[in-house]
Structures are given as structure tokens and as C-alpha cells.
Amino acid sequence: SAVISQKPSRDICQRGTSLTIQCQVDSQVTMMFWYRQQPGQSLTLIATANQGSEATYESGFVIDKFPISRPNLTFSTLTVSNMSPEDSSIYLCSVAPGGRRYEQYFGPGTRLTVT
Amino acid sequence: KQEVTQIPAALSVPEGENLVLNCSFTDSAIYNLQWFRQDPGKGLTSLLLIQSSQREQTSGRLNASLDKSSGRSTLYIAASQPGDSATYLCAVTQDTGRRALTFGSGTRLQVQP
């Protein structure tokens, strides 16, 4: 398994500003993902954070809006840029520590409210 | 494109009942299936993972089954307790090398004391 922490746990931000969310894992992991959970909905994958290269984004998500960094195998950041109220969501990072099971573990999430 | 559906969307039962949550997926070429629990405003806790070659997994009062060919999984909760109240999410990983999860919309469970 893996222990994942996220910062901040929650934030209230003004429209037009940006917020950077940090994800820290207690062990080196190959695969790290960022998901979004809009109010009352299930989780949607934003991107796969690749160590040492650009993130792989899902349809509907772009790097200019959600830039991602992955400087090493234990840390990643997701920035939500030029925020609007529609960005109000819970943002979660997850990891798949490896081996053949590809079991995924999730951080506690960051609850973002944009006013 | 994989689609995951969960039925029912919400369920309320009295304490002590056995219950079944259903999950279906459209593309049977999956690598594994995971069941998660999410408490309000919190992250996800992994409950059970079933590999595509397996038929079921058990952990305590929880039993998950997988019928890959028909695109279905069930989560069985025995002797439900108020502490089981949460949203239960089903998610699949495709057998394509892309290891991200596709989630269902969840079943919101309330167990009445």
C-alpha cells in the first residue's frame, strides 16, 4: 500500500486566481494520477503525471488550465489556473505502487471552492 | 469508451441486513476492478480489488464477485452496520497499458440503527 498526503486540504479562492495542490507519497511510485470530483458526481481522470516528462491529459483537460509537475517519484503538483466557480471540486491524487496488481490508493483530497 | 454504471444510486436499509450493490461495465477487456468507499467530503478507501482472472474476493463482511464476460460485479455486505454508511464506488482498469481508473457514479448507502 501507500500513504498519500495532499496540501492544502481545502481552500476558498477568488475567481481568476490559481491554486497549486501538492501530493506527497511515502514511497517511490511509478504511476501517479490526478482526478476531479465535481459536487455530487463521481471521479473523472484529469491526467497521468509522468516523472521527468509532460503529463498525459484526458480529453477535455488541457495543460494551460491544469499544469502538472512530477519532479520525482514521490511528489507531484496540480495547478488549477485562472479559476472560475465551475472549478469548485474535490481534487484527488492517486498512485499505483507497482507490481502486477495495479491497485490504486488515493489521497484525502483537496476541496476547492471558487467564489 | 468504457462506461461504468452502478445500481442502485441510493439505498437505505435497517441495521443487520445483508445487501448487494451492483456494478456493470461496457468493455469487458479490463485488467482489474476495484471497490472503494468514500465518506462525505473525504478521499477514497480501497475495499477490494479483483483481478480479471479472479471470480471473487473477500475481506471481513465484504465479498466482491466479478463476471468479466458479462461485464458485471457485485459487492455483498453482510450484517450491515451504521458505520457502513458511505458512498461505494466501483472502478475498472482497462487492459490496455493505461492504468487509470474509470469510475461508476456510486451507490450512496445509509444503514439505519
XYZ file of C-alpha atoms in Angstrom, chain A residues 31 33 35 37 41-45 48 58 90 92 99-109 111, chain B residues 31-32 34 36 38 40-44 46 48-49 51 89 93 97-101 103-106:
50
model
C 2.201 5.811 -11.640
C -2.829 10.298 -11.335
C -8.745 13.141 -10.554
C -14.808 15.076 -8.351
C -20.619 13.403 -9.102
C -18.122 10.611 -9.448
C -14.426 10.904 -10.195
C -13.029 11.924 -13.578
C -9.405 11.492 -14.542
C -1.438 10.949 -15.584
C -7.531 13.271 -20.780
C -12.551 17.915 -4.835
C -7.589 13.863 -5.598
C 3.606 -4.890 -9.110
C 1.076 -6.692 -11.209
C -1.994 -5.799 -9.181
C -2.084 -2.091 -10.106
C -4.162 -1.429 -7.041
C -4.707 2.299 -6.666
C -4.602 4.304 -3.491
C -5.993 7.775 -3.022
C -5.018 10.819 -1.074
C -7.522 12.582 1.204
C -8.362 15.134 -1.481
C -11.719 20.619 -1.507
C -7.296 -5.615 -16.105
C -8.940 -5.372 -12.704
C -11.762 -2.103 -7.513
C -13.920 1.880 -2.927
C -15.974 7.295 0.221
C -18.688 12.566 2.868
C -16.056 15.129 1.944
C -13.252 12.578 2.207
C -10.924 10.659 -0.062
C -11.371 7.077 -1.199
C -9.847 0.822 -1.263
C -11.392 -4.890 -2.547
C -9.523 -5.449 -5.779
C -8.023 -9.199 -10.948
C -17.693 3.342 -5.872
C -8.696 -0.505 -15.081
C -1.479 -0.439 -20.512
C -3.303 2.710 -19.486
C -3.705 2.090 -15.774
C -6.032 4.912 -14.828
C -9.441 4.082 -13.375
C -15.415 5.130 -12.132
C -19.086 4.452 -11.756
C -21.344 7.102 -10.267
C -21.567 5.332 -6.929
